[in-house]
Coordinates of C-alpha atoms in Angstrom, one line a residue:
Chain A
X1 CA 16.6 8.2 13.1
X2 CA 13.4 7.6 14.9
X3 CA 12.9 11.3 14.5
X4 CA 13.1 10.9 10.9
X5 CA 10.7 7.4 10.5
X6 CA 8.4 8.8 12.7
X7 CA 7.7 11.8 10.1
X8 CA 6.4 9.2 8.1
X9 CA 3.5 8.9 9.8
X10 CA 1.5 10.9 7.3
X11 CA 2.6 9.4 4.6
X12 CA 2.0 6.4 5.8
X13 CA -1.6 7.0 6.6
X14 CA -2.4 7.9 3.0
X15 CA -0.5 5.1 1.6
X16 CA 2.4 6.7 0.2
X17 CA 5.5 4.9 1.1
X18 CA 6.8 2.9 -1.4
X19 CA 6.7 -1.1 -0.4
X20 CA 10.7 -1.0 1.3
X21 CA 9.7 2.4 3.0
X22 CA 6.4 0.6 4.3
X23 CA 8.0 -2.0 5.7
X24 CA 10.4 -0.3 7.8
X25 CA 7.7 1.9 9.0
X26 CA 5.3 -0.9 10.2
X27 CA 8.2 -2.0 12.1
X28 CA 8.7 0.6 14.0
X29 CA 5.3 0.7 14.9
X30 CA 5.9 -2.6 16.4
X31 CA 7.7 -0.1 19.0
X32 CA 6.3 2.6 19.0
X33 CA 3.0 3.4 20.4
X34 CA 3.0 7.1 19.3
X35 CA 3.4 6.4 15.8
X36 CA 0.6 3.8 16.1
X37 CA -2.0 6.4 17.7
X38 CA -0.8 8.7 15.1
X39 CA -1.2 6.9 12.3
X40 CA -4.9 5.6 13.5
X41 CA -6.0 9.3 14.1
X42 CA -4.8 10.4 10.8
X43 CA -5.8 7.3 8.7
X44 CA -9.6 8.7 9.8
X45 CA -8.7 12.3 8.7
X46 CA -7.6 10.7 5.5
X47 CA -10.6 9.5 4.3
X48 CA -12.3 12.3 5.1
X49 CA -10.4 13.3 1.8
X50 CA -12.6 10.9 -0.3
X51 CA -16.0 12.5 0.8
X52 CA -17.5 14.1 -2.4
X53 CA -16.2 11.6 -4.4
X54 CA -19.6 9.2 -4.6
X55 CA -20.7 7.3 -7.7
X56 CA -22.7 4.7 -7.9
X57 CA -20.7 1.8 -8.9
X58 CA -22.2 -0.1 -12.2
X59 CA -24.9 -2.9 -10.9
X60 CA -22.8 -5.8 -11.9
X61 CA -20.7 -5.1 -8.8
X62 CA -23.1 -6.3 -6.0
X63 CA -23.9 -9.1 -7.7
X64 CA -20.3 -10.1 -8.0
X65 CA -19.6 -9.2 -4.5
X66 CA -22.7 -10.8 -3.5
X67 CA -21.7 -13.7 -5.1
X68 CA -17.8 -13.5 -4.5
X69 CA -18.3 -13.6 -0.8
X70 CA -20.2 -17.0 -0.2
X71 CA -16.9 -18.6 -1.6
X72 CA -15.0 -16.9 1.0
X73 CA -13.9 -17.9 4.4
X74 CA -13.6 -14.9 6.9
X75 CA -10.7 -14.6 9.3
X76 CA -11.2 -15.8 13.0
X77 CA -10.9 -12.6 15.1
X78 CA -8.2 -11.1 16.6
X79 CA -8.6 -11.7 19.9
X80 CA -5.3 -11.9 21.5
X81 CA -2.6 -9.8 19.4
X82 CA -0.1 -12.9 19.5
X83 CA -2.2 -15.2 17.7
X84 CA -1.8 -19.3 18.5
X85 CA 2.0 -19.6 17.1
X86 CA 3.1 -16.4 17.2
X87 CA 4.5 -14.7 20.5
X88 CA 5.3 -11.0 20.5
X89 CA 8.9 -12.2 20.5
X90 CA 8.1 -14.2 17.7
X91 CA 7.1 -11.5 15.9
X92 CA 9.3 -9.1 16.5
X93 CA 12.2 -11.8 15.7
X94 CA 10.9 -11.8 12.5
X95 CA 12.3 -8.3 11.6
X96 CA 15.2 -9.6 11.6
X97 CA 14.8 -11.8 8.9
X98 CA 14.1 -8.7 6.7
X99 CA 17.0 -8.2 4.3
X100 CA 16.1 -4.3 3.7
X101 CA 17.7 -3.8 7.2
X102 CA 20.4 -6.9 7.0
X103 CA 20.8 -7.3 3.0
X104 CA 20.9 -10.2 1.2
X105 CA 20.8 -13.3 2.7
X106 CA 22.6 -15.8 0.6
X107 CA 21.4 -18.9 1.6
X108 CA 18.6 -20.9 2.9
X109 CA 20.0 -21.3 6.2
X110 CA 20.3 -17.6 6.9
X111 CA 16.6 -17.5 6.3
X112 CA 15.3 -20.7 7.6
X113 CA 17.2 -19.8 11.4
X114 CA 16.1 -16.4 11.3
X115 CA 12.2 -17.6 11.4
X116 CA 12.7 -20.3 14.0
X117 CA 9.3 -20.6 14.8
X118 CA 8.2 -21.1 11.0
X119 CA 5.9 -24.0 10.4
X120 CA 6.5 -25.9 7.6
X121 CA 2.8 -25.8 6.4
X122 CA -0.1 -23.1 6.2
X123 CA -1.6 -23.1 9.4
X124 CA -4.8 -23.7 8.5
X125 CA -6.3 -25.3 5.0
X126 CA -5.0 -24.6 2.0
X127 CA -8.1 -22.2 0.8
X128 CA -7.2 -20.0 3.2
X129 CA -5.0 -17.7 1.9
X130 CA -4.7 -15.4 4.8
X131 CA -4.2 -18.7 7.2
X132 CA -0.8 -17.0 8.1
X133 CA -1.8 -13.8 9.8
X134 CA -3.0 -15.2 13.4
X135 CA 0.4 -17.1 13.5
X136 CA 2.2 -14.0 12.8
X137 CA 4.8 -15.3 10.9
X138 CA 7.0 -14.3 8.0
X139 CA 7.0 -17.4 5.5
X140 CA 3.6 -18.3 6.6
X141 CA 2.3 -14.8 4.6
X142 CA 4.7 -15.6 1.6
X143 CA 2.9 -19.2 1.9
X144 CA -0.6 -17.4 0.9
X145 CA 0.5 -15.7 -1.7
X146 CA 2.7 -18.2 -3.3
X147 CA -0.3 -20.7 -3.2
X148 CA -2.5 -17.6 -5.2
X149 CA 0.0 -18.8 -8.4
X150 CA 1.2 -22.3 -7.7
X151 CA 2.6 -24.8 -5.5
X152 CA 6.0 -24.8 -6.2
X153 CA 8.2 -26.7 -4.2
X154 CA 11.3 -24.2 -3.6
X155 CA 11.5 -21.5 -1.5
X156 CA 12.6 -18.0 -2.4
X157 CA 15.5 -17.0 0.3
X158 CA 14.5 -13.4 0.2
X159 CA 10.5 -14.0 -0.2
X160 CA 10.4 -12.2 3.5
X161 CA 11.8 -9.0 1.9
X162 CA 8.6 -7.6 2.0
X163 CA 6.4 -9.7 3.6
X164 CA 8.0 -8.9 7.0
X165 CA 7.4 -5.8 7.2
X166 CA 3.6 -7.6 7.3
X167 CA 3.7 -9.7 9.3
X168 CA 6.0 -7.7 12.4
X169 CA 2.9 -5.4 12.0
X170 CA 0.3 -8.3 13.3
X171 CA 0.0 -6.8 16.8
X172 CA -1.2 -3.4 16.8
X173 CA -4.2 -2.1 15.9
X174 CA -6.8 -1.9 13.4
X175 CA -6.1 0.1 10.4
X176 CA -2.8 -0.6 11.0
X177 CA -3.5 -4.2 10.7
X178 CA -5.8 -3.9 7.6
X179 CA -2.8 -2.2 5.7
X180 CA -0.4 -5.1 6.3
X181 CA -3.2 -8.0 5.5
X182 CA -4.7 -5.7 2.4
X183 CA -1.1 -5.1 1.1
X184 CA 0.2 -8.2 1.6
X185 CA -1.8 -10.6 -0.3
X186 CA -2.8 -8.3 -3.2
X187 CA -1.8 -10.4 -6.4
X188 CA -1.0 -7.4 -8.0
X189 CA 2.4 -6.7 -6.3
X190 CA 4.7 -7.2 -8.9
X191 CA 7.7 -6.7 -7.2
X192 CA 6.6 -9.1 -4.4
X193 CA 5.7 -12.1 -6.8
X194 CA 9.1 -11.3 -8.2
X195 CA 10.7 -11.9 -5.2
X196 CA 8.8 -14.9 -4.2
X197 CA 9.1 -16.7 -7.6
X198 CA 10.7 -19.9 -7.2
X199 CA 12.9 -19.4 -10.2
X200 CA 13.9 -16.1 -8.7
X201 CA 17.7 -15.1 -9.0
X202 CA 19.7 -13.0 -7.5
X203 CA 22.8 -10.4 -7.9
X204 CA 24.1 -8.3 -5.6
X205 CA 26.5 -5.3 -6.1
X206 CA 27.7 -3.5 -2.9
X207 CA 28.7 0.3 -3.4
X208 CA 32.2 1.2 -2.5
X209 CA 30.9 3.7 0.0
X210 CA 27.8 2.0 1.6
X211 CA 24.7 0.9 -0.2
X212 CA 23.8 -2.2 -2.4
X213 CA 21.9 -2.4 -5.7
X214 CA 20.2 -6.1 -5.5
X215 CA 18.1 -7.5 -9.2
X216 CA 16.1 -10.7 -8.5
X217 CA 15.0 -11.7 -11.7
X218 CA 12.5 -14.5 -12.6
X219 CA 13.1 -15.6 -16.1
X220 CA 9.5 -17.5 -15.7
X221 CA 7.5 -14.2 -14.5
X222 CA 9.8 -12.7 -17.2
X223 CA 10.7 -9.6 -14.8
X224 CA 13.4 -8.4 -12.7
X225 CA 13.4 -6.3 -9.7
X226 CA 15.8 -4.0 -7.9
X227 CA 16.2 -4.0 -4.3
X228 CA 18.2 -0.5 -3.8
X229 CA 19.4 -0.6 0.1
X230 CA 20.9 2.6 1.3
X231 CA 21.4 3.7 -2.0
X232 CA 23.8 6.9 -2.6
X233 CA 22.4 10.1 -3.4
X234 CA 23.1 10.2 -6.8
X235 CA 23.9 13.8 -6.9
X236 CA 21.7 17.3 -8.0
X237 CA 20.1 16.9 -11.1
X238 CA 20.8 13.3 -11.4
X239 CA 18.5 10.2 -11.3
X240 CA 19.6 6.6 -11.3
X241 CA 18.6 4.3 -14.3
X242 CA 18.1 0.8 -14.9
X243 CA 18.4 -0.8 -17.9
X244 CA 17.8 -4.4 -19.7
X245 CA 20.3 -5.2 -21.8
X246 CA 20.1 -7.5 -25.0
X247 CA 22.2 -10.6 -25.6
X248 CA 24.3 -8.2 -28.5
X249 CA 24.7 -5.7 -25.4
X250 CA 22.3 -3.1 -26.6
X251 CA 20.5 -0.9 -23.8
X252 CA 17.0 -0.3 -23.4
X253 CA 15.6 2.1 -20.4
X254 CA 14.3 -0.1 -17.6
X255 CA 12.8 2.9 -15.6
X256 CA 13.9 5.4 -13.5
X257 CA 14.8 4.8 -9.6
X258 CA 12.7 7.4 -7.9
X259 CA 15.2 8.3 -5.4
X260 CA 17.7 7.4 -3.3
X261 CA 17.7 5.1 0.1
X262 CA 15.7 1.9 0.4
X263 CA 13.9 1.4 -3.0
X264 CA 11.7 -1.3 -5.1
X265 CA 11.8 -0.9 -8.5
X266 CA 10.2 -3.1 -11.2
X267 CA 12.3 -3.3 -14.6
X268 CA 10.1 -2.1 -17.1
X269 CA 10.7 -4.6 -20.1
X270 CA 11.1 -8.1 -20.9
X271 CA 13.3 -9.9 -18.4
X272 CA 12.8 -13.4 -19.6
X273 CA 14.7 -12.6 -23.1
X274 CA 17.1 -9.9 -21.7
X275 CA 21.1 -11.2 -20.9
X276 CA 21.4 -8.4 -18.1
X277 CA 20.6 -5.4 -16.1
X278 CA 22.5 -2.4 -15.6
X279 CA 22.4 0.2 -13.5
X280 CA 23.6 4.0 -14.6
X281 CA 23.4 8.0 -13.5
X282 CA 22.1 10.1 -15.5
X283 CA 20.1 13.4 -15.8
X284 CA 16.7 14.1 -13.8
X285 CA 14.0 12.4 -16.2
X286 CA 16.5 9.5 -17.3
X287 CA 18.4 9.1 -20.9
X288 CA 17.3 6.9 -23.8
X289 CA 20.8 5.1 -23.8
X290 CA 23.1 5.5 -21.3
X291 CA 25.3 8.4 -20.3
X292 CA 27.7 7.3 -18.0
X293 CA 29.4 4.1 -17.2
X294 CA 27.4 1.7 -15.4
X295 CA 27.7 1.7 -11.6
X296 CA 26.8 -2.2 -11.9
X297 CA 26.2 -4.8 -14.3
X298 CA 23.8 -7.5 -13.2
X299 CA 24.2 -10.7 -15.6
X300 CA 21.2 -12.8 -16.3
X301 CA 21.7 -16.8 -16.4
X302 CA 20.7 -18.4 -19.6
Chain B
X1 CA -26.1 16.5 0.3
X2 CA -27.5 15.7 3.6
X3 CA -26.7 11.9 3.1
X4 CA -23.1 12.9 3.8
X5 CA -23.2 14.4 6.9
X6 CA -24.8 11.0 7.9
X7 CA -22.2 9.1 6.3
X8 CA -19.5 11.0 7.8
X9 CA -15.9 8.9 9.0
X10 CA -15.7 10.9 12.1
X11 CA -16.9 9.3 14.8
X12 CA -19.8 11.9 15.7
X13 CA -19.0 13.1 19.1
X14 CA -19.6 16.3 18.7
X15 CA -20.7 16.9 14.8
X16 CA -24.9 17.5 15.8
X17 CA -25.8 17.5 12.0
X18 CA -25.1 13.6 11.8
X19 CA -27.5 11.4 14.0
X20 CA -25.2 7.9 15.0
X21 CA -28.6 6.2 15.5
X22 CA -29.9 6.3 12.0
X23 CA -30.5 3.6 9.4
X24 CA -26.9 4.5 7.7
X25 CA -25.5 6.3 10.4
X26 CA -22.0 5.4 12.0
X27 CA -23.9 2.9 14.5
X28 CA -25.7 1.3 11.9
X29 CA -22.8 0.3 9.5
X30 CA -20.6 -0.7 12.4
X31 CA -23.3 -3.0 13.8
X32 CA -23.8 -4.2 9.9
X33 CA -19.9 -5.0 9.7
X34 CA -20.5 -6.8 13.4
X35 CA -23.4 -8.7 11.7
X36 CA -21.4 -9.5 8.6
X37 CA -19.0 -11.2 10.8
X38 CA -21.0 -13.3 12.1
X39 CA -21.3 -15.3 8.8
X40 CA -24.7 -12.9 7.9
X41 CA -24.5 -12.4 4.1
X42 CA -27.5 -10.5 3.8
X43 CA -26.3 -7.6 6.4
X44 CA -23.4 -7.6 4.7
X45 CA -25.8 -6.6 1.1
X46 CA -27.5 -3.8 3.2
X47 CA -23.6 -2.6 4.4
X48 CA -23.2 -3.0 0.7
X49 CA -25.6 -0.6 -0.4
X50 CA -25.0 1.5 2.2
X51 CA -21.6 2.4 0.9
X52 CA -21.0 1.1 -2.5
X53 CA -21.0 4.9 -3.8
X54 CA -18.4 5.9 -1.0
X55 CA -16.3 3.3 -1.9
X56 CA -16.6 3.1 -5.3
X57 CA -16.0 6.6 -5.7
X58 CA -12.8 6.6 -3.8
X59 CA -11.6 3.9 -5.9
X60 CA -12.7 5.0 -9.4
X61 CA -10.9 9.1 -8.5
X62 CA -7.5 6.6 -7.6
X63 CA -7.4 4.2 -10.1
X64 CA -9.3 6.1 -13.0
X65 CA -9.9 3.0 -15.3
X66 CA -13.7 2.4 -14.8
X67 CA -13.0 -1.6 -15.5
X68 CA -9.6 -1.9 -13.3
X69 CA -12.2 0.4 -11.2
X70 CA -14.6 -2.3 -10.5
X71 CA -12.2 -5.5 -10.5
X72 CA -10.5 -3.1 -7.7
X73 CA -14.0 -2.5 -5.5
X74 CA -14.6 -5.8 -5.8
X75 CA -11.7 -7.2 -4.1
X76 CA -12.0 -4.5 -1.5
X77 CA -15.9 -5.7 -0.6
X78 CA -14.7 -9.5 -0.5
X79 CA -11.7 -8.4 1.5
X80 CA -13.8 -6.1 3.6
X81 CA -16.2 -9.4 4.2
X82 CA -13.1 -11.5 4.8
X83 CA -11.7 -9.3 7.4
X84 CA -14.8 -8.1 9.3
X85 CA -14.2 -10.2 11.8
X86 CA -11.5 -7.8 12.7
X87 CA -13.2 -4.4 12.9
X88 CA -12.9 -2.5 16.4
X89 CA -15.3 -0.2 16.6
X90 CA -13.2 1.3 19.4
X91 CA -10.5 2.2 16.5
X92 CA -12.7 4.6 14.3
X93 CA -15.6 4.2 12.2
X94 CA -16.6 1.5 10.2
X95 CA -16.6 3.4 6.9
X96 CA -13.6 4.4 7.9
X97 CA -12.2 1.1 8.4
X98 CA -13.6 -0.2 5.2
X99 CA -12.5 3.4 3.1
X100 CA -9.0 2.6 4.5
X101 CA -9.3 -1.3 3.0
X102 CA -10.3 0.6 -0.3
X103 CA -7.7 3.3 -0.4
X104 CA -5.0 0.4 0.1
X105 CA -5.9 -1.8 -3.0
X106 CA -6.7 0.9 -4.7
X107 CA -3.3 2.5 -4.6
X108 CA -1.7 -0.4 -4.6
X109 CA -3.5 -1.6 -7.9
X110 CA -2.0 2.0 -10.0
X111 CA 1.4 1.2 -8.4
X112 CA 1.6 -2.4 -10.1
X113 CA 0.2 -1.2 -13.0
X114 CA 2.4 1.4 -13.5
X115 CA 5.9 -1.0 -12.7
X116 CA 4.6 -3.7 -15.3
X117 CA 3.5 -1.1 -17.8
X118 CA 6.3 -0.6 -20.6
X119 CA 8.7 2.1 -19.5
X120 CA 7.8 5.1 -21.9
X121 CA 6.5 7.0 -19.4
X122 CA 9.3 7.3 -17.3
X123 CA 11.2 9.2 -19.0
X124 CA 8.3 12.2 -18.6
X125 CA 8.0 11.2 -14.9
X126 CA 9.8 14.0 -13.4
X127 CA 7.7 16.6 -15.1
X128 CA 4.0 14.9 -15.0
X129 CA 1.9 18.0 -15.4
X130 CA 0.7 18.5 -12.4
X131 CA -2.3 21.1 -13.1
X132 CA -3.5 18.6 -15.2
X133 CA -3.8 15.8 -12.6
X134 CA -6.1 17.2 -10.0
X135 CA -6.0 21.1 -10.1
X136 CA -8.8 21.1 -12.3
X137 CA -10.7 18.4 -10.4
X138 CA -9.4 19.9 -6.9
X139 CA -10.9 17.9 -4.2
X140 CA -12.2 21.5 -2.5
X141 CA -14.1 22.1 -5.8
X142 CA -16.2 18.9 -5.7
X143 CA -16.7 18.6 -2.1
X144 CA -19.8 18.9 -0.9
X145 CA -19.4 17.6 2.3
X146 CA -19.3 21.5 4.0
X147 CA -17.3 20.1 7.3
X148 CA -15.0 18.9 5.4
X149 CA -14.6 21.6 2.8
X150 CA -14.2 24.2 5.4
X151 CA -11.4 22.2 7.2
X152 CA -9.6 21.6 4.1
X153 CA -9.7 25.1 3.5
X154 CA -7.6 25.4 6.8
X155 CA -5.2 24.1 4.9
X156 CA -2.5 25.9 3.2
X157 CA -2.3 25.3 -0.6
X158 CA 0.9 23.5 -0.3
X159 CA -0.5 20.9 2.5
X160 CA -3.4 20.5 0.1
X161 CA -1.6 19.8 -2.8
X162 CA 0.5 17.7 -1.5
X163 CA -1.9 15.9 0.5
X164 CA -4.3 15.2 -3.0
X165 CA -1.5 14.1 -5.0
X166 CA -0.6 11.3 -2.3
X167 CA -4.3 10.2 -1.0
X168 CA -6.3 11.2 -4.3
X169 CA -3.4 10.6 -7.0
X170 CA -1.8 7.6 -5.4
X171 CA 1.6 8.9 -5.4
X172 CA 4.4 7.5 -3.1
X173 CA 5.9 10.9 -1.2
X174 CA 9.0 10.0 -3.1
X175 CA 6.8 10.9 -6.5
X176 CA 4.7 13.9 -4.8
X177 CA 8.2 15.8 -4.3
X178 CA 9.2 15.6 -7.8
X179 CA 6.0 16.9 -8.9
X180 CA 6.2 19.8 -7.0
X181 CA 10.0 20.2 -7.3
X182 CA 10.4 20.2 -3.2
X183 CA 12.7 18.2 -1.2
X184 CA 11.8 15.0 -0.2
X185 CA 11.5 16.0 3.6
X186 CA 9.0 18.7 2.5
X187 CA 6.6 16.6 0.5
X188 CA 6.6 14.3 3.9
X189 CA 6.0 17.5 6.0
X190 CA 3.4 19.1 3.6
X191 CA 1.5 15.4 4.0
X192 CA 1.8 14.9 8.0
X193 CA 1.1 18.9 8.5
X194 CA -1.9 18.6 6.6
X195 CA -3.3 15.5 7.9
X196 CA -2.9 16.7 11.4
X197 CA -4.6 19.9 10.7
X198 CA -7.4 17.9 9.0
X199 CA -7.8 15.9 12.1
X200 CA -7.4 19.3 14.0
X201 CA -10.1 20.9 12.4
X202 CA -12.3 17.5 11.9
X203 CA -12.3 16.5 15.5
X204 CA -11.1 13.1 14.9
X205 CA -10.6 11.1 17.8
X206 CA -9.4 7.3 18.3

């Protein structure tokens, strides 16, 4: 196993593990200090990939950059890796909060006692949006981004899904740390705000021999995600599909799950107006309608 | 282009061609990004200028779409401004630093865009022409950064591709082994092989 996540170092340094495979990685690099040196030396080979590339960007830029920054608060530094709140312990605690590893908490009360040390506010004012990282805590990151869309005053059980991976990641060193904080906020995770939504539902469906196929769905984002933990190979030749399905039970493709294992998949599609989501097997490249049976069926409240 | 060698990522221990001292040299942009820290808005225009091309042109070869292009390098600068106070020289460069900031958003901006595009394209996924992508932009063609060509060319042609699809293309390694029809394992072994070979060849050191 540690053989095996510690391969991912590469991909890792050129940003291409998917946002479940990210996660897990960062927190092993909570642990280990090989993979950490690793991934620093090869994040600078990396970019030597981008020299050649130059173009001068159009002029409008620096002015808006110029402009964008004087409404910007920068971070306090880094000085001590545990932050104020956050201990080392504290962080690592908080991977165990991450349902990719322990799937599907159903209830607040799973979540709330697995981040003990969770303030109940932003740690610092409310234009900060990356107040959370010096405290080094799971819901504080989810606080940020949730404040980017709206104040809402329920939380998401799972919003740590991904967001732990984040914040476990606070302590080690720099281009490490500038993944977790970059990724993290970006309001253009769709499967994070997903996640996070505070009308965000839930289904699970456990597979007979190990594996779980999770779709939160937020009928006011109008999308649906699936958390795939562990899932099966689906065989040689074969894909698995998702699909929405129409209150008069018609199919329409959803996407294609890109493999097997941990996976984040947003539905393509209209998941507001859709009664359901299924998931199927079918041939490399995906089907128009489905094939096979459904594995799982994942019913959409009105 | 002589401007390169100047701006390379590598901290310059023992590249000769690239003098750390100069106006826009390695020491120069990390003391910018230590001024720009400091609250100093107009060393962080002269870090801007500096390396607006570098970073813009790594953003605009991921994400393609000139206007997602420049909402993308935009965030990246006022991120990069945010988080200055966090730069370590001791960890690598400071173009470095701030070319890793970019790489990030920028792949993380074609990934969302893709998951809330409609689905269409999925169905072609598993056979996205490949040449099409980057073969006939290959990285080695448009280098002109010679240190870098020549290490690239260490590579083997698998490393490579694999390596441009995931850093240039912004696929996950999940993606880059269906588009070459490899196992999953290999697409993560082409990628870490060739990286450390870079790094081999590139003298990077942390």
């Amino acid at each position: 196993m540690t053989d095996e996540i510690h391969e991912l170092s590469g991909a890792y340094a050129v940003d291409a593990l998917d946002d479940v495979e990210r996660a897990r990685f960062e927190r092993h690099l909570t642990d280990c200090s090989t993979c950490r040196d690793e991934v620093e030396s090869l994040s600078v080979a990396a970019v030597e990939l981008s020299s050649g590339l130059e173009m001068a960007p159009p002029a409008s830029l620096r002015a808006s950059v110029l402009s964008g920054i004087t409404s910007v608060r920068q971070l306090p530094p880094l000085t001590e890796p545990a932050g104020r709140t956050g201990t080392a312990t504290d962080t690592l605690g908080a991977r165990d909060c991450d349902i990719v590893d322990s799937p599907a908490p159903t209830d607040r009360p799973t979540d709330a006692a697995s981040s003990p040390v969770v303030p109940a506010a932003p740690l610092a004012g409310p234009t900060d949006d990356h107040a959370a990282e010096t405290g080094g805590t799971v819901s504080s990151i989810s606080e940020g981004s949730r404040r980017s869309r709206a104040r809402q005053g329920t939380r998401s059980p799972w919003r740590g899904l991904i967001a732990a991976g984040a914040a476990a990641v606070l302590a080690i060193g720099t281009f490490t740390i500038v993944r977790s904080l970059t990724g993290e906020k970006a309001p253009q995770s769709a499967s994070q705000q997903v996640l996070e939504a505070p009308d965000a539902t839930k289904t699970v469906h456990s597979f007979a021999n190990g594996g779980s196929a999770t779709i939160v769905r937020s009928a006011s984002l109008g999308k649906a995600v699936l958390v795939g933990t562990d899932l099966p190979s689906p065989g040689a030749g074969k894909t698995y599909q998702l699909w929405l399905q129409s209150k008069d039970s018609a199919f329409t493709s959803a996407g294609i799950v890109p493999g097997a294992g941990n996976q984040v998949v947003v539905l393509g599609g209209d998941a507001a107006t859709a009664a359901g989501a299924g998931i199927t097997i079918e041939p490399t490249g995906g089907s128009k309608q489905p094939t096979t049976e459904p594995l799982a069926l994942f019913p959409f409240s009105a | 282009m002589e401007r390169m060698s100047r701006f390379s990522a590598v901290p310059s221990g023992d590249d000769t061609r690239s003098s750390p001292e100069d106006a826009s040299g390695p020491v120069a942009l990390a003391r910018l990004l230590q001024q720009s820290a400091g609250g100093d808005e107009s060393a962080f225009a002269e870090l801007y200028d500096l390396t607006s091309a570098r970073v813009f042109g790594l953003v605009r070869r991921v994400v393609r779409d000139p206007a997602q292009s420049e909402e993308v390098a935009q965030e990246v600068f006022i991120d990069i401004w945010r988080h200055c106070t966090r730069f370590d020289a001791d960890k690598g460069s400071a173009l470095a630093w701030m070319l890793t900031i970019a790489h990030r958003k920028s792949v993380d901006r074609v990934r969302s865009a893709e998951a809330s595009r409609g689905r269409d394209e999925t169905y072609g996924h598993a056979n996205i022409d490949v040449s099409h992508d980057s073969t006939s932009e290959s990285v080695v063609q448009r280098l002109d950064a010679e240190r870098v060509h020549e290490a690239l060319s260490t590579l083997t042609e698998a490393q490579r591709g694999a390596l441009e699809l995931a850093y240039l293309g912004g696929y996950t390694h999940t993606e880059v082994a269906t588009m070459l029809g490899v196992p999953l394992g290999t697409a993560k072994t082409r990628i870490r092989d060739g990286l450390i070979r870079l790094r081999e060849t590139l003298g990077v050191t942390t």
